Short mmCIF file of C-alpha atoms in Angstrom, two decimals:
data_model
loop_
_atom_site.label_atom_id
_atom_site.label_comp_id
_atom_site.label_asym_id
_atom_site.label_seq_id
_atom_site.Cartn_x
_atom_site.Cartn_y
_atom_site.Cartn_z
CA VAL A 114 -50.77 23.01 -42.84
CA SER A 115 -49.48 26.48 -42.22
CA ARG A 116 -46.85 27.06 -39.56
CA PRO A 117 -46.41 30.27 -37.59
CA TYR A 118 -42.66 29.84 -37.96
CA GLU A 119 -40.28 29.02 -40.72
CA LEU A 120 -37.82 26.13 -40.66
CA ILE A 121 -34.33 27.09 -41.74
CA GLU A 122 -31.69 24.50 -42.51
CA LEU A 123 -28.21 25.53 -41.47
CA PRO A 124 -25.20 23.78 -42.96
CA MET A 125 -23.38 21.48 -40.53
CA PRO A 126 -19.61 21.96 -40.44
CA SER A 127 -17.74 18.94 -41.66
CA ARG A 128 -15.41 17.01 -39.43
CA ILE A 129 -12.43 18.28 -41.39
CA ALA A 130 -13.51 21.91 -40.97
CA ARG A 131 -14.00 21.39 -37.21
CA ALA A 132 -10.57 19.72 -36.92
CA GLU A 133 -8.90 22.60 -38.76
CA ALA A 134 -10.62 25.15 -36.54
CA THR A 135 -9.52 23.24 -33.44
CA ASP A 136 -5.93 23.10 -34.69
CA GLN A 137 -5.91 26.85 -35.20
CA LEU A 138 -6.76 27.52 -31.57
CA GLU A 139 -3.72 28.36 -29.51
CA LEU A 140 -3.63 27.60 -25.82
CA LYS A 141 -2.05 30.38 -23.87
CA LEU A 142 -0.70 29.46 -20.46
CA GLU A 143 -0.69 32.15 -17.86
CA GLU A 144 2.70 32.79 -16.39
CA PRO A 145 2.82 32.59 -12.60
CA ALA A 146 2.63 35.92 -10.82
CA GLN A 147 5.89 37.31 -9.55
CA GLU A 148 6.68 39.79 -6.85
CA GLU A 149 8.30 43.11 -7.71
CA ASP A 150 11.71 41.72 -6.75
CA GLY A 151 11.16 38.70 -9.05
CA ALA A 152 10.43 36.21 -6.24
CA GLN A 153 7.54 33.76 -6.47
CA PRO A 154 4.68 34.40 -4.04
CA THR A 155 4.45 32.02 -1.11
CA ALA A 156 1.49 29.71 -0.57
CA THR A 157 0.05 31.88 2.20
CA GLU A 158 0.08 34.96 -0.02
CA THR A 159 -1.89 33.20 -2.77
CA ASP A 160 -4.23 31.31 -0.42
CA THR A 161 -7.36 33.44 -0.53
CA GLU A 162 -9.89 30.61 -0.36
CA GLU A 163 -12.78 31.02 2.02
CA LYS A 164 -12.80 28.64 4.96
CA TRP A 165 -15.78 27.07 6.69
CA VAL A 166 -15.53 26.29 10.40
CA CYS A 167 -17.70 23.51 11.78
CA PRO A 168 -19.72 24.92 14.68
CA ILE A 169 -19.65 21.54 16.46
CA CYS A 170 -16.01 20.36 16.28
CA ASP A 171 -14.29 23.68 15.32
CA GLU A 172 -12.40 22.10 12.40
CA SER A 173 -11.93 24.31 9.35
CA PHE A 174 -12.34 23.21 5.75
CA ARG A 175 -12.45 24.71 2.27
CA LEU A 176 -15.82 26.19 1.45
CA TYR A 177 -17.61 23.38 -0.43
CA PRO A 178 -21.29 23.59 0.60
CA ALA A 179 -22.20 19.96 -0.14
CA ALA A 180 -19.13 18.55 1.65
CA ASN A 181 -19.58 20.99 4.53
CA ALA A 182 -23.22 19.96 4.95
CA ARG A 183 -22.20 16.27 4.94
CA HIS A 184 -19.53 16.94 7.60
CA ARG A 185 -21.99 18.88 9.74
CA ARG A 186 -24.55 16.04 9.55
CA ALA A 187 -21.84 13.56 10.60
CA CYS A 188 -20.87 15.76 13.56
CA GLU A 189 -24.51 16.14 14.59
CA ARG A 190 -25.01 12.36 14.34
CA ARG A 191 -21.90 11.79 16.49
CA GLN A 192 -23.18 14.32 19.02
CA ARG A 193 -26.60 12.59 19.19
CA GLU A 194 -24.91 9.20 19.66
CA GLU A 195 -22.82 10.56 22.52
CA ILE A 196 -25.94 11.89 24.24
CA ALA A 197 -27.99 8.74 23.58
CA SER A 198 -25.15 6.38 24.56
CA PRO A 199 -23.33 7.87 27.54
CA HIS A 200 -21.60 4.64 28.71
CA VAL A 201 -18.25 4.02 26.99
CA CYS A 202 -16.12 0.88 27.14
CA PRO A 203 -12.69 1.89 28.54
CA HIS A 204 -10.96 -0.79 26.43
CA CYS A 205 -12.40 -0.41 22.92
CA GLY A 206 -14.40 2.84 23.04
CA ARG A 207 -17.72 1.27 22.06
CA ARG A 208 -20.75 3.19 23.38
CA PHE A 209 -23.79 1.77 25.17
CA ARG A 210 -27.13 3.22 26.20
CA SER A 211 -27.29 1.43 29.53
CA LEU A 212 -24.79 0.50 32.20
CA GLN A 213 -26.08 -3.08 32.09
CA ALA A 214 -25.26 -3.32 28.36
CA LEU A 215 -21.73 -2.04 29.07
CA ARG A 216 -21.23 -4.58 31.88
CA SER A 217 -22.47 -7.38 29.63
CA HIS A 218 -20.06 -6.24 26.88
CA LEU A 219 -17.13 -6.16 29.32
CA GLY A 220 -17.93 -9.71 30.51
CA ARG A 221 -18.25 -11.13 26.99
CA THR A 222 -15.69 -9.15 24.99
CA HIS A 223 -13.02 -8.28 27.57
CA PRO A 224 -13.25 -11.05 30.21
CA ASP A 225 -9.52 -11.10 30.97
CA VAL A 226 -9.23 -7.38 31.68
#
């Protein structure tokens, strides 16, 4: 069978050779940046991260798209629940869709109040 390509075997480096090569690598740590007068920069001067502001609750977070999308969905769900359940128990904060359900809850859960 003829092949349109040629197989080439490359030698695999031995474990010892890989270990020696790893040992020869030097890790260089970057020294922290200093101001012209020798002072360390403050946190606000080095904080250049982009912020994301939730359009629903106006909280700001670091820009992590997956986490920001999860937060936004939670805020939207909370907003829908507030619209769908406008009656709130004054004692525990539980929400109800109807006034009758709230009255029933108050009679069963908070009878002494």
